[in-house]
Amino acid sequence: ALARIYSLLDTDVSLPEPAHPVRKSSFDDAVRFDHVEFKYRTAAALTIKGVTFDIPRGSLIAVVGGTGSGKTTVANLLARFYDPCGGKVTLDGVDLRDIDVADLRRLIGVVTQETVLFNDTVAANIAYGTPDATRGQIIAAAKLANADSFITAQPGGYDRIVGEKGFSLSGGERQRIAIARAILKNPPILILDEATSALDTVTERLVQDAINKLMQSRTTFAIAHRLSTIRDAGMILVMDHGQIIERGTHDQLYSANGAYRRLCDMQNME
């Protein structure tokens, strides 16, 4: 059993980096997926098949589709959690594999459905990723994320320990802490996996309002579960079995009477 445990601990999960990586301190033009293909090691077939699209600076690009359509994998390729096995993902024309990993991480922020919190204070969890942040900056980020009121309502306030995985907080509170963390980091590119579907109506509105503030003046790639939240996206990509089957604005796709319209009608019926 120990041999199996040590073999897992010894697994090299670091990303390959060139001997002389390109330094990148800003995002100036666009991210481009150029005929990207990807396959998980244990999978028999490609998970992503020939995906091509652009994310211009300052735009909101949304991706929709059923479970297993490849939405999250595309987001993971954008964040360079994985490398494509075919094609390339570029930032301002530079392949992500050639960019200094630390520089790339500073340019991209991620808010997912599963919020990662640590057994530390509220302030430390918000400042994770921005260790030199002042208390004033932390509080300002929390206020923008609609989190300050519930933080200060509890004994200890920002110095309160949230517990392992943030168990002392509700789902909506954990999400607003994660959004405050992203606001404090202030990345030019945001990857957003909507996390409002499991929340009650009042909390959902608070979280959605915080998300809207986070998206302002930012390039956003959003995995959309509730289609009502991405009606104003500059481009909506509809994915199925690892391929983009439709693309366009909400009005264009709804008028086309295809897969996107069926998704909208299904949610309206629900």
JSON list of C-alpha atoms in Angstrom, two decimals, residues 3-184:
[
{"chain": "A", "resi": 3, "resn": "ALA", "atom": "CA", "xyz": [4.47, 1.66, -2.51]},
{"chain": "A", "resi": 4, "resn": "ARG", "atom": "CA", "xyz": [1.28, 2.71, -4.30]},
{"chain": "A", "resi": 5, "resn": "ILE", "atom": "CA", "xyz": [1.00, 5.86, -2.16]},
{"chain": "A", "resi": 6, "resn": "TYR", "atom": "CA", "xyz": [4.62, 6.86, -2.86]},
{"chain": "A", "resi": 7, "resn": "SER", "atom": "CA", "xyz": [4.22, 6.21, -6.59]},
{"chain": "A", "resi": 8, "resn": "LEU", "atom": "CA", "xyz": [1.31, 8.67, -6.57]},
{"chain": "A", "resi": 9, "resn": "LEU", "atom": "CA", "xyz": [3.25, 11.27, -4.53]},
{"chain": "A", "resi": 10, "resn": "ASP", "atom": "CA", "xyz": [6.22, 10.93, -6.91]},
{"chain": "A", "resi": 11, "resn": "THR", "atom": "CA", "xyz": [4.10, 11.62, -10.00]},
{"chain": "A", "resi": 12, "resn": "ASP", "atom": "CA", "xyz": [5.49, 14.59, -11.93]},
{"chain": "A", "resi": 13, "resn": "VAL", "atom": "CA", "xyz": [2.55, 16.93, -12.56]},
{"chain": "A", "resi": 14, "resn": "SER", "atom": "CA", "xyz": [4.60, 20.01, -13.48]},
{"chain": "A", "resi": 15, "resn": "LEU", "atom": "CA", "xyz": [3.95, 21.67, -16.81]},
{"chain": "A", "resi": 16, "resn": "PRO", "atom": "CA", "xyz": [6.79, 21.50, -19.34]},
{"chain": "A", "resi": 17, "resn": "GLU", "atom": "CA", "xyz": [8.39, 24.91, -19.81]},
{"chain": "A", "resi": 18, "resn": "PRO", "atom": "CA", "xyz": [10.94, 25.98, -22.45]},
{"chain": "A", "resi": 19, "resn": "ALA", "atom": "CA", "xyz": [14.48, 26.82, -21.41]},
{"chain": "A", "resi": 20, "resn": "HIS", "atom": "CA", "xyz": [13.88, 30.48, -22.29]},
{"chain": "A", "resi": 21, "resn": "PRO", "atom": "CA", "xyz": [10.15, 31.21, -21.79]},
{"chain": "A", "resi": 22, "resn": "VAL", "atom": "CA", "xyz": [8.52, 34.35, -23.15]},
{"chain": "A", "resi": 23, "resn": "ARG", "atom": "CA", "xyz": [7.84, 36.89, -20.39]},
{"chain": "A", "resi": 24, "resn": "LYS", "atom": "CA", "xyz": [4.34, 38.37, -20.54]},
{"chain": "A", "resi": 25, "resn": "SER", "atom": "CA", "xyz": [3.22, 41.13, -18.20]},
{"chain": "A", "resi": 26, "resn": "SER", "atom": "CA", "xyz": [0.02, 42.19, -19.98]},
{"chain": "A", "resi": 27, "resn": "PHE", "atom": "CA", "xyz": [-2.82, 40.98, -22.21]},
{"chain": "A", "resi": 28, "resn": "ASP", "atom": "CA", "xyz": [-3.15, 43.28, -25.21]},
{"chain": "A", "resi": 29, "resn": "ASP", "atom": "CA", "xyz": [-5.03, 41.71, -28.12]},
{"chain": "A", "resi": 30, "resn": "ALA", "atom": "CA", "xyz": [-6.72, 38.30, -28.10]},
{"chain": "A", "resi": 31, "resn": "VAL", "atom": "CA", "xyz": [-6.61, 34.67, -27.08]},
{"chain": "A", "resi": 32, "resn": "ARG", "atom": "CA", "xyz": [-6.96, 32.28, -30.00]},
{"chain": "A", "resi": 33, "resn": "PHE", "atom": "CA", "xyz": [-7.82, 28.58, -30.12]},
{"chain": "A", "resi": 34, "resn": "ASP", "atom": "CA", "xyz": [-6.37, 27.32, -33.41]},
{"chain": "A", "resi": 35, "resn": "HIS", "atom": "CA", "xyz": [-7.69, 23.87, -34.42]},
{"chain": "A", "resi": 36, "resn": "VAL", "atom": "CA", "xyz": [-7.20, 22.62, -30.87]},
{"chain": "A", "resi": 37, "resn": "GLU", "atom": "CA", "xyz": [-7.47, 18.92, -30.09]},
{"chain": "A", "resi": 38, "resn": "PHE", "atom": "CA", "xyz": [-7.13, 17.20, -26.74]},
{"chain": "A", "resi": 39, "resn": "LYS", "atom": "CA", "xyz": [-7.36, 13.67, -25.37]},
{"chain": "A", "resi": 40, "resn": "TYR", "atom": "CA", "xyz": [-7.11, 12.49, -21.79]},
{"chain": "A", "resi": 41, "resn": "ARG", "atom": "CA", "xyz": [-4.53, 9.75, -21.29]},
{"chain": "A", "resi": 42, "resn": "THR", "atom": "CA", "xyz": [-7.09, 7.15, -20.30]},
{"chain": "A", "resi": 43, "resn": "ALA", "atom": "CA", "xyz": [-9.60, 8.09, -23.03]},
{"chain": "A", "resi": 44, "resn": "ALA", "atom": "CA", "xyz": [-9.90, 6.19, -26.27]},
{"chain": "A", "resi": 45, "resn": "ALA", "atom": "CA", "xyz": [-11.17, 9.13, -28.32]},
{"chain": "A", "resi": 46, "resn": "LEU", "atom": "CA", "xyz": [-10.49, 12.85, -28.54]},
{"chain": "A", "resi": 47, "resn": "THR", "atom": "CA", "xyz": [-12.32, 14.96, -25.96]},
{"chain": "A", "resi": 48, "resn": "ILE", "atom": "CA", "xyz": [-11.82, 18.20, -27.96]},
{"chain": "A", "resi": 49, "resn": "LYS", "atom": "CA", "xyz": [-11.90, 18.02, -31.76]},
{"chain": "A", "resi": 50, "resn": "GLY", "atom": "CA", "xyz": [-10.63, 20.83, -33.97]},
{"chain": "A", "resi": 51, "resn": "VAL", "atom": "CA", "xyz": [-11.91, 23.74, -31.87]},
{"chain": "A", "resi": 52, "resn": "THR", "atom": "CA", "xyz": [-11.19, 27.20, -33.32]},
{"chain": "A", "resi": 53, "resn": "PHE", "atom": "CA", "xyz": [-12.35, 30.57, -31.95]},
{"chain": "A", "resi": 54, "resn": "ASP", "atom": "CA", "xyz": [-11.05, 33.95, -30.76]},
{"chain": "A", "resi": 55, "resn": "ILE", "atom": "CA", "xyz": [-11.50, 35.75, -27.43]},
{"chain": "A", "resi": 56, "resn": "PRO", "atom": "CA", "xyz": [-10.82, 39.44, -28.19]},
{"chain": "A", "resi": 57, "resn": "ARG", "atom": "CA", "xyz": [-9.60, 41.66, -25.35]},
{"chain": "A", "resi": 58, "resn": "GLY", "atom": "CA", "xyz": [-12.52, 43.09, -23.36]},
{"chain": "A", "resi": 59, "resn": "SER", "atom": "CA", "xyz": [-15.11, 40.65, -24.71]},
{"chain": "A", "resi": 60, "resn": "LEU", "atom": "CA", "xyz": [-17.46, 38.14, -23.06]},
{"chain": "A", "resi": 61, "resn": "ILE", "atom": "CA", "xyz": [-17.39, 34.73, -24.72]},
{"chain": "A", "resi": 62, "resn": "ALA", "atom": "CA", "xyz": [-19.78, 32.10, -23.37]},
{"chain": "A", "resi": 63, "resn": "VAL", "atom": "CA", "xyz": [-19.83, 28.36, -23.98]},
{"chain": "A", "resi": 64, "resn": "VAL", "atom": "CA", "xyz": [-22.89, 26.17, -23.46]},
{"chain": "A", "resi": 65, "resn": "GLY", "atom": "CA", "xyz": [-23.67, 22.51, -23.94]},
{"chain": "A", "resi": 66, "resn": "GLY", "atom": "CA", "xyz": [-24.71, 19.34, -22.20]},
{"chain": "A", "resi": 67, "resn": "THR", "atom": "CA", "xyz": [-22.71, 17.33, -19.68]},
{"chain": "A", "resi": 68, "resn": "GLY", "atom": "CA", "xyz": [-19.60, 15.88, -21.29]},
{"chain": "A", "resi": 69, "resn": "SER", "atom": "CA", "xyz": [-19.66, 18.28, -24.24]},
{"chain": "A", "resi": 70, "resn": "GLY", "atom": "CA", "xyz": [-16.13, 19.57, -23.47]},
{"chain": "A", "resi": 71, "resn": "LYS", "atom": "CA", "xyz": [-16.91, 22.99, -21.94]},
{"chain": "A", "resi": 72, "resn": "THR", "atom": "CA", "xyz": [-14.73, 22.58, -18.84]},
{"chain": "A", "resi": 73, "resn": "THR", "atom": "CA", "xyz": [-11.88, 20.99, -20.83]},
{"chain": "A", "resi": 74, "resn": "VAL", "atom": "CA", "xyz": [-11.76, 24.06, -23.10]},
{"chain": "A", "resi": 75, "resn": "ALA", "atom": "CA", "xyz": [-11.58, 26.30, -20.02]},
{"chain": "A", "resi": 76, "resn": "ASN", "atom": "CA", "xyz": [-8.78, 24.14, -18.59]},
{"chain": "A", "resi": 77, "resn": "LEU", "atom": "CA", "xyz": [-6.84, 24.45, -21.85]},
{"chain": "A", "resi": 78, "resn": "LEU", "atom": "CA", "xyz": [-7.26, 28.23, -21.72]},
{"chain": "A", "resi": 79, "resn": "ALA", "atom": "CA", "xyz": [-5.85, 28.28, -18.17]},
{"chain": "A", "resi": 80, "resn": "ARG", "atom": "CA", "xyz": [-3.11, 25.88, -19.30]},
{"chain": "A", "resi": 81, "resn": "PHE", "atom": "CA", "xyz": [-4.01, 23.24, -16.76]},
{"chain": "A", "resi": 82, "resn": "TYR", "atom": "CA", "xyz": [-3.53, 20.93, -19.75]},
{"chain": "A", "resi": 83, "resn": "ASP", "atom": "CA", "xyz": [-1.69, 21.24, -23.05]},
{"chain": "A", "resi": 84, "resn": "PRO", "atom": "CA", "xyz": [-3.41, 20.39, -26.35]},
{"chain": "A", "resi": 85, "resn": "CYS", "atom": "CA", "xyz": [-2.27, 17.34, -28.28]},
{"chain": "A", "resi": 86, "resn": "GLY", "atom": "CA", "xyz": [-3.08, 19.07, -31.56]},
{"chain": "A", "resi": 87, "resn": "GLY", "atom": "CA", "xyz": [-3.31, 22.71, -32.65]},
{"chain": "A", "resi": 88, "resn": "LYS", "atom": "CA", "xyz": [-2.41, 25.50, -30.25]},
{"chain": "A", "resi": 89, "resn": "VAL", "atom": "CA", "xyz": [-3.78, 28.12, -27.86]},
{"chain": "A", "resi": 90, "resn": "THR", "atom": "CA", "xyz": [-2.14, 31.52, -28.21]},
{"chain": "A", "resi": 91, "resn": "LEU", "atom": "CA", "xyz": [-2.20, 34.72, -26.16]},
{"chain": "A", "resi": 92, "resn": "ASP", "atom": "CA", "xyz": [-1.34, 37.81, -28.20]},
{"chain": "A", "resi": 93, "resn": "GLY", "atom": "CA", "xyz": [0.04, 35.44, -30.83]},
{"chain": "A", "resi": 94, "resn": "VAL", "atom": "CA", "xyz": [2.34, 33.58, -28.40]},
{"chain": "A", "resi": 95, "resn": "ASP", "atom": "CA", "xyz": [1.72, 29.87, -27.77]},
{"chain": "A", "resi": 96, "resn": "LEU", "atom": "CA", "xyz": [0.75, 29.35, -24.11]},
{"chain": "A", "resi": 97, "resn": "ARG", "atom": "CA", "xyz": [3.39, 26.61, -23.92]},
{"chain": "A", "resi": 98, "resn": "ASP", "atom": "CA", "xyz": [6.07, 29.24, -24.63]},
{"chain": "A", "resi": 99, "resn": "ILE", "atom": "CA", "xyz": [4.94, 31.73, -21.96]},
{"chain": "A", "resi": 100, "resn": "ASP", "atom": "CA", "xyz": [6.45, 31.82, -18.49]},
{"chain": "A", "resi": 101, "resn": "VAL", "atom": "CA", "xyz": [3.98, 29.84, -16.33]},
{"chain": "A", "resi": 102, "resn": "ALA", "atom": "CA", "xyz": [4.09, 32.32, -13.43]},
{"chain": "A", "resi": 103, "resn": "ASP", "atom": "CA", "xyz": [3.35, 35.21, -15.82]},
{"chain": "A", "resi": 104, "resn": "LEU", "atom": "CA", "xyz": [0.42, 33.31, -17.35]},
{"chain": "A", "resi": 105, "resn": "ARG", "atom": "CA", "xyz": [-1.02, 32.56, -13.90]},
{"chain": "A", "resi": 106, "resn": "ARG", "atom": "CA", "xyz": [-0.90, 36.27, -13.02]},
{"chain": "A", "resi": 107, "resn": "LEU", "atom": "CA", "xyz": [-2.90, 37.14, -16.15]},
{"chain": "A", "resi": 108, "resn": "ILE", "atom": "CA", "xyz": [-5.72, 34.64, -15.56]},
{"chain": "A", "resi": 109, "resn": "GLY", "atom": "CA", "xyz": [-8.25, 34.37, -12.74]},
{"chain": "A", "resi": 110, "resn": "VAL", "atom": "CA", "xyz": [-10.64, 31.45, -12.24]},
{"chain": "A", "resi": 111, "resn": "VAL", "atom": "CA", "xyz": [-13.93, 31.24, -10.35]},
{"chain": "A", "resi": 112, "resn": "THR", "atom": "CA", "xyz": [-15.35, 27.71, -10.38]},
{"chain": "A", "resi": 113, "resn": "GLN", "atom": "CA", "xyz": [-18.37, 25.93, -8.97]},
{"chain": "A", "resi": 114, "resn": "GLU", "atom": "CA", "xyz": [-16.21, 24.14, -6.41]},
{"chain": "A", "resi": 115, "resn": "THR", "atom": "CA", "xyz": [-14.73, 26.89, -4.25]},
{"chain": "A", "resi": 116, "resn": "VAL", "atom": "CA", "xyz": [-11.35, 26.09, -2.70]},
{"chain": "A", "resi": 117, "resn": "LEU", "atom": "CA", "xyz": [-11.05, 27.59, 0.79]},
{"chain": "A", "resi": 118, "resn": "PHE", "atom": "CA", "xyz": [-8.43, 26.88, 3.44]},
{"chain": "A", "resi": 119, "resn": "ASN", "atom": "CA", "xyz": [-8.60, 26.40, 7.21]},
{"chain": "A", "resi": 120, "resn": "ASP", "atom": "CA", "xyz": [-7.52, 30.00, 7.78]},
{"chain": "A", "resi": 121, "resn": "THR", "atom": "CA", "xyz": [-9.06, 33.42, 8.34]},
{"chain": "A", "resi": 122, "resn": "VAL", "atom": "CA", "xyz": [-11.55, 35.03, 5.97]},
{"chain": "A", "resi": 123, "resn": "ALA", "atom": "CA", "xyz": [-8.96, 37.73, 5.17]},
{"chain": "A", "resi": 124, "resn": "ALA", "atom": "CA", "xyz": [-6.24, 35.16, 4.38]},
{"chain": "A", "resi": 125, "resn": "ASN", "atom": "CA", "xyz": [-8.60, 33.27, 2.05]},
{"chain": "A", "resi": 126, "resn": "ILE", "atom": "CA", "xyz": [-9.49, 36.44, 0.16]},
{"chain": "A", "resi": 127, "resn": "ALA", "atom": "CA", "xyz": [-5.81, 37.43, -0.09]},
{"chain": "A", "resi": 128, "resn": "TYR", "atom": "CA", "xyz": [-4.73, 33.99, -1.33]},
{"chain": "A", "resi": 129, "resn": "GLY", "atom": "CA", "xyz": [-2.93, 34.74, -4.61]},
{"chain": "A", "resi": 130, "resn": "THR", "atom": "CA", "xyz": [-2.32, 38.37, -3.58]},
{"chain": "A", "resi": 131, "resn": "PRO", "atom": "CA", "xyz": [-0.18, 37.95, -0.44]},
{"chain": "A", "resi": 132, "resn": "ASP", "atom": "CA", "xyz": [0.92, 41.59, -0.31]},
{"chain": "A", "resi": 133, "resn": "ALA", "atom": "CA", "xyz": [-2.66, 42.95, -0.19]},
{"chain": "A", "resi": 134, "resn": "THR", "atom": "CA", "xyz": [-3.48, 45.40, 2.59]},
{"chain": "A", "resi": 135, "resn": "ARG", "atom": "CA", "xyz": [-6.47, 45.00, 4.94]},
{"chain": "A", "resi": 136, "resn": "GLY", "atom": "CA", "xyz": [-8.12, 47.95, 3.22]},
{"chain": "A", "resi": 137, "resn": "GLN", "atom": "CA", "xyz": [-7.79, 46.31, -0.21]},
{"chain": "A", "resi": 138, "resn": "ILE", "atom": "CA", "xyz": [-9.20, 43.04, 1.16]},
{"chain": "A", "resi": 139, "resn": "ILE", "atom": "CA", "xyz": [-12.24, 44.82, 2.63]},
{"chain": "A", "resi": 140, "resn": "ALA", "atom": "CA", "xyz": [-12.81, 46.80, -0.58]},
{"chain": "A", "resi": 141, "resn": "ALA", "atom": "CA", "xyz": [-12.79, 43.55, -2.61]},
{"chain": "A", "resi": 142, "resn": "ALA", "atom": "CA", "xyz": [-15.20, 41.92, -0.16]},
{"chain": "A", "resi": 143, "resn": "LYS", "atom": "CA", "xyz": [-17.61, 44.85, -0.45]},
{"chain": "A", "resi": 144, "resn": "LEU", "atom": "CA", "xyz": [-17.61, 44.61, -4.26]},
{"chain": "A", "resi": 145, "resn": "ALA", "atom": "CA", "xyz": [-18.33, 40.87, -3.92]},
{"chain": "A", "resi": 146, "resn": "ASN", "atom": "CA", "xyz": [-21.31, 41.50, -1.60]},
{"chain": "A", "resi": 147, "resn": "ALA", "atom": "CA", "xyz": [-19.40, 39.65, 1.15]},
{"chain": "A", "resi": 148, "resn": "ASP", "atom": "CA", "xyz": [-18.60, 42.38, 3.68]},
{"chain": "A", "resi": 149, "resn": "SER", "atom": "CA", "xyz": [-22.03, 42.31, 5.37]},
{"chain": "A", "resi": 150, "resn": "PHE", "atom": "CA", "xyz": [-22.01, 38.60, 6.27]},
{"chain": "A", "resi": 151, "resn": "ILE", "atom": "CA", "xyz": [-18.30, 38.72, 7.22]},
{"chain": "A", "resi": 152, "resn": "THR", "atom": "CA", "xyz": [-18.69, 41.60, 9.68]},
{"chain": "A", "resi": 153, "resn": "ALA", "atom": "CA", "xyz": [-21.95, 40.16, 11.07]},
{"chain": "A", "resi": 154, "resn": "GLN", "atom": "CA", "xyz": [-20.05, 37.25, 12.65]},
{"chain": "A", "resi": 155, "resn": "PRO", "atom": "CA", "xyz": [-17.74, 37.37, 15.71]},
{"chain": "A", "resi": 156, "resn": "GLY", "atom": "CA", "xyz": [-14.17, 37.80, 14.54]},
{"chain": "A", "resi": 157, "resn": "GLY", "atom": "CA", "xyz": [-15.15, 39.34, 11.23]},
{"chain": "A", "resi": 158, "resn": "TYR", "atom": "CA", "xyz": [-12.25, 39.13, 8.78]},
{"chain": "A", "resi": 159, "resn": "ASP", "atom": "CA", "xyz": [-10.14, 37.25, 11.38]},
{"chain": "A", "resi": 160, "resn": "ARG", "atom": "CA", "xyz": [-12.69, 34.46, 11.73]},
{"chain": "A", "resi": 161, "resn": "ILE", "atom": "CA", "xyz": [-11.40, 30.97, 10.87]},
{"chain": "A", "resi": 162, "resn": "VAL", "atom": "CA", "xyz": [-13.59, 29.47, 8.13]},
{"chain": "A", "resi": 163, "resn": "GLY", "atom": "CA", "xyz": [-12.72, 25.83, 8.87]},
{"chain": "A", "resi": 164, "resn": "GLU", "atom": "CA", "xyz": [-11.59, 23.01, 6.59]},
{"chain": "A", "resi": 165, "resn": "LYS", "atom": "CA", "xyz": [-12.84, 23.71, 3.06]},
{"chain": "A", "resi": 166, "resn": "GLY", "atom": "CA", "xyz": [-14.83, 26.63, 4.52]},
{"chain": "A", "resi": 167, "resn": "PHE", "atom": "CA", "xyz": [-17.36, 24.34, 6.23]},
{"chain": "A", "resi": 168, "resn": "SER", "atom": "CA", "xyz": [-18.53, 27.14, 8.56]},
{"chain": "A", "resi": 169, "resn": "LEU", "atom": "CA", "xyz": [-19.79, 29.15, 5.56]},
{"chain": "A", "resi": 170, "resn": "SER", "atom": "CA", "xyz": [-22.83, 28.56, 3.36]},
{"chain": "A", "resi": 171, "resn": "GLY", "atom": "CA", "xyz": [-22.46, 27.82, -0.35]},
{"chain": "A", "resi": 172, "resn": "GLY", "atom": "CA", "xyz": [-23.31, 31.38, -1.31]},
{"chain": "A", "resi": 173, "resn": "GLU", "atom": "CA", "xyz": [-20.87, 32.80, 1.23]},
{"chain": "A", "resi": 174, "resn": "ARG", "atom": "CA", "xyz": [-18.06, 30.58, -0.07]},
{"chain": "A", "resi": 175, "resn": "GLN", "atom": "CA", "xyz": [-18.78, 31.75, -3.61]},
{"chain": "A", "resi": 176, "resn": "ARG", "atom": "CA", "xyz": [-18.62, 35.41, -2.61]},
{"chain": "A", "resi": 177, "resn": "ILE", "atom": "CA", "xyz": [-15.28, 34.83, -0.85]},
{"chain": "A", "resi": 178, "resn": "ALA", "atom": "CA", "xyz": [-13.96, 33.29, -4.09]},
{"chain": "A", "resi": 179, "resn": "ILE", "atom": "CA", "xyz": [-15.26, 36.24, -6.12]},
{"chain": "A", "resi": 180, "resn": "ALA", "atom": "CA", "xyz": [-13.65, 38.69, -3.67]},
{"chain": "A", "resi": 181, "resn": "ARG", "atom": "CA", "xyz": [-10.38, 36.78, -4.14]},
{"chain": "A", "resi": 182, "resn": "ALA", "atom": "CA", "xyz": [-10.62, 37.22, -7.92]},
{"chain": "A", "resi": 183, "resn": "ILE", "atom": "CA", "xyz": [-11.52, 40.92, -7.60]},
{"chain": "A", "resi": 184, "resn": "LEU", "atom": "CA", "xyz": [-8.48, 41.47, -5.37]}
]
